[in-house]
Every structure is written in structure tokens, then in C-alpha cells.
């Protein structure tokens, strides 16, 4: 990734790239990300597994691999760990530069 996040207080937080072969346990428990496109403020997001319906699963259910905000809103999620990592490493999909 190599991009840096500029928090509202002016300090810089390096956002390292997540390796494509990372497992769920390898992903950080929390991250700082820009809150919303076009905004300067940042938000802390927390790793969470979320149950979901899945008509292709033998049980009819599966989980989504997500990062959620403190208010429990899902900030970013995917049905696969690889999909979540792709989003985390793509600054167009998941902003890593504030402002």
C-alpha cells in the first residue's frame, strides 16, 4: 500500500499492505481509516465476523469477514478473506489518505 493516512491531529499513520496470503488471524484487530469519501476526519474500525444467509452453502448460512465502526455499522466486508484484503489494499476502494 505505502500510502499514509493523515489524521485530524496532523500525525501520520503508516498503513502497511496486507499480504495476499494473510489469514483472518493475521489481519489487524483494529485500523484507522478515513471516515467517509470527501471527509477529513478518521474513524477506528474493528475486525468482526458477521453471520449472513448464503443460499449456496449446505447449511444456508456463512459469515462475512468485516471491519465495523464503534457504532456497529459495517465499514467494509466481504464473503472471503481474499476479497477483504483486496479492498484493504486498494486505496480507491478503501480510502487510506485523509482529506
Short mmCIF file of C-alpha atoms in Angstrom, two decimals:
data_model
loop_
_atom_site.label_atom_id
_atom_site.label_comp_id
_atom_site.label_asym_id
_atom_site.label_seq_id
_atom_site.Cartn_x
_atom_site.Cartn_y
_atom_site.Cartn_z
CA UNK A 1 0.00 0.00 0.00
CA UNK A 2 2.61 2.55 1.04
CA UNK A 3 0.00 5.31 1.37
CA UNK A 4 -0.25 7.23 4.60
CA UNK A 5 -3.30 8.39 6.50
CA UNK A 6 -3.34 11.98 7.72
CA UNK A 7 -5.40 12.04 10.94
CA UNK A 8 -7.15 15.20 12.05
CA UNK A 9 -4.41 15.88 14.62
CA UNK A 10 -1.77 16.07 11.86
CA UNK A 11 0.21 12.97 12.81
CA UNK A 12 0.89 10.34 10.17
CA UNK A 13 -0.05 6.69 10.49
CA UNK A 14 1.62 4.33 8.01
CA UNK A 15 -0.84 1.84 6.54
CA UNK A 16 1.20 -1.22 5.51
CA UNK A 17 -0.03 -3.51 2.75
CA UNK A 18 -1.73 -6.69 3.90
CA UNK A 19 -0.11 -9.78 2.29
CA UNK A 20 -2.47 -11.51 -0.15
CA UNK A 21 -1.98 -14.85 1.64
CA UNK A 22 -2.84 -13.47 5.10
CA UNK A 23 -5.27 -15.43 7.25
CA UNK A 24 -8.09 -13.98 9.35
CA UNK A 25 -5.84 -14.18 12.42
CA UNK A 26 -3.12 -12.22 10.58
CA UNK A 27 -5.38 -9.22 9.96
CA UNK A 28 -5.12 -6.32 12.44
CA UNK A 29 -7.82 -6.22 15.14
CA UNK A 30 -8.31 -2.50 14.55
CA UNK A 31 -7.38 0.05 11.89
CA UNK A 32 -7.60 3.79 11.35
CA UNK A 33 -9.28 4.78 8.10
CA UNK A 34 -10.79 7.90 6.61
CA UNK A 35 -14.36 8.04 7.80
CA UNK A 36 -16.10 8.79 4.51
CA UNK A 37 -15.09 9.88 0.99
CA UNK A 38 -14.52 13.61 0.90
CA UNK A 39 -14.18 13.95 4.68
CA UNK A 40 -11.04 14.79 6.63
CA UNK A 41 -11.90 13.01 9.87
CA UNK A 42 -10.86 9.44 10.55
CA UNK A 43 -12.55 6.51 12.23
CA UNK A 44 -11.30 3.42 14.01
CA UNK A 45 -12.67 0.16 12.60
CA UNK A 46 -12.65 -3.23 14.32
CA UNK A 47 -12.38 -6.73 12.87
CA UNK A 48 -15.61 -8.76 13.16
CA UNK A 49 -17.23 -11.90 11.76
CA UNK A 50 -20.86 -11.31 10.79
CA UNK A 51 -23.37 -14.13 10.19
CA UNK A 52 -25.13 -13.99 6.82
CA UNK A 53 -27.55 -16.03 4.75
CA UNK A 54 -25.93 -18.00 1.93
CA UNK A 55 -28.16 -19.94 -0.47
CA UNK A 56 -25.07 -21.69 -1.90
CA UNK A 57 -23.99 -23.06 1.47
CA UNK A 58 -25.16 -26.54 2.54
CA UNK A 59 -26.31 -25.01 5.83
CA UNK A 60 -27.87 -21.92 4.24
CA UNK A 61 -25.56 -19.66 6.22
CA UNK A 62 -21.98 -18.43 6.27
CA UNK A 63 -20.03 -15.47 7.63
CA UNK A 64 -18.84 -12.17 6.24
CA UNK A 65 -15.33 -11.01 7.09
CA UNK A 66 -15.75 -7.36 8.06
CA UNK A 67 -14.42 -4.28 9.74
CA UNK A 68 -17.03 -2.38 11.76
CA UNK A 69 -17.12 1.06 13.30
CA UNK A 70 -17.74 1.62 17.01
CA UNK A 71 -21.45 2.19 16.32
CA UNK A 72 -21.62 -1.38 14.87
CA UNK A 73 -22.05 -0.17 11.27
CA UNK A 74 -20.13 -2.36 8.82
CA UNK A 75 -17.38 -0.23 7.29
CA UNK A 76 -16.13 -2.83 4.80
CA UNK A 77 -16.85 -6.53 4.36
CA UNK A 78 -16.52 -9.49 2.03
CA UNK A 79 -17.64 -13.10 1.88
CA UNK A 80 -13.97 -14.10 1.57
CA UNK A 81 -10.80 -13.08 3.38
CA UNK A 82 -9.11 -12.53 0.00
CA UNK A 83 -11.87 -10.10 -1.01
CA UNK A 84 -11.46 -8.15 2.20
CA UNK A 85 -7.68 -7.99 1.74
CA UNK A 86 -8.12 -6.77 -1.85
CA UNK A 87 -10.34 -3.94 -0.58
CA UNK A 88 -7.93 -3.10 2.25
CA UNK A 89 -5.02 -2.80 -0.18
CA UNK A 90 -6.92 -0.73 -2.78
CA UNK A 91 -6.92 2.99 -1.90
CA UNK A 92 -9.67 3.57 -4.48
CA UNK A 93 -11.94 1.04 -2.75
CA UNK A 94 -10.92 1.69 0.85
CA UNK A 95 -9.51 5.20 1.33
CA UNK A 96 -6.24 5.34 3.21
CA UNK A 97 -5.45 9.04 2.74
CA UNK A 98 -7.48 11.56 4.71
CA UNK A 99 -8.60 14.87 3.32
#
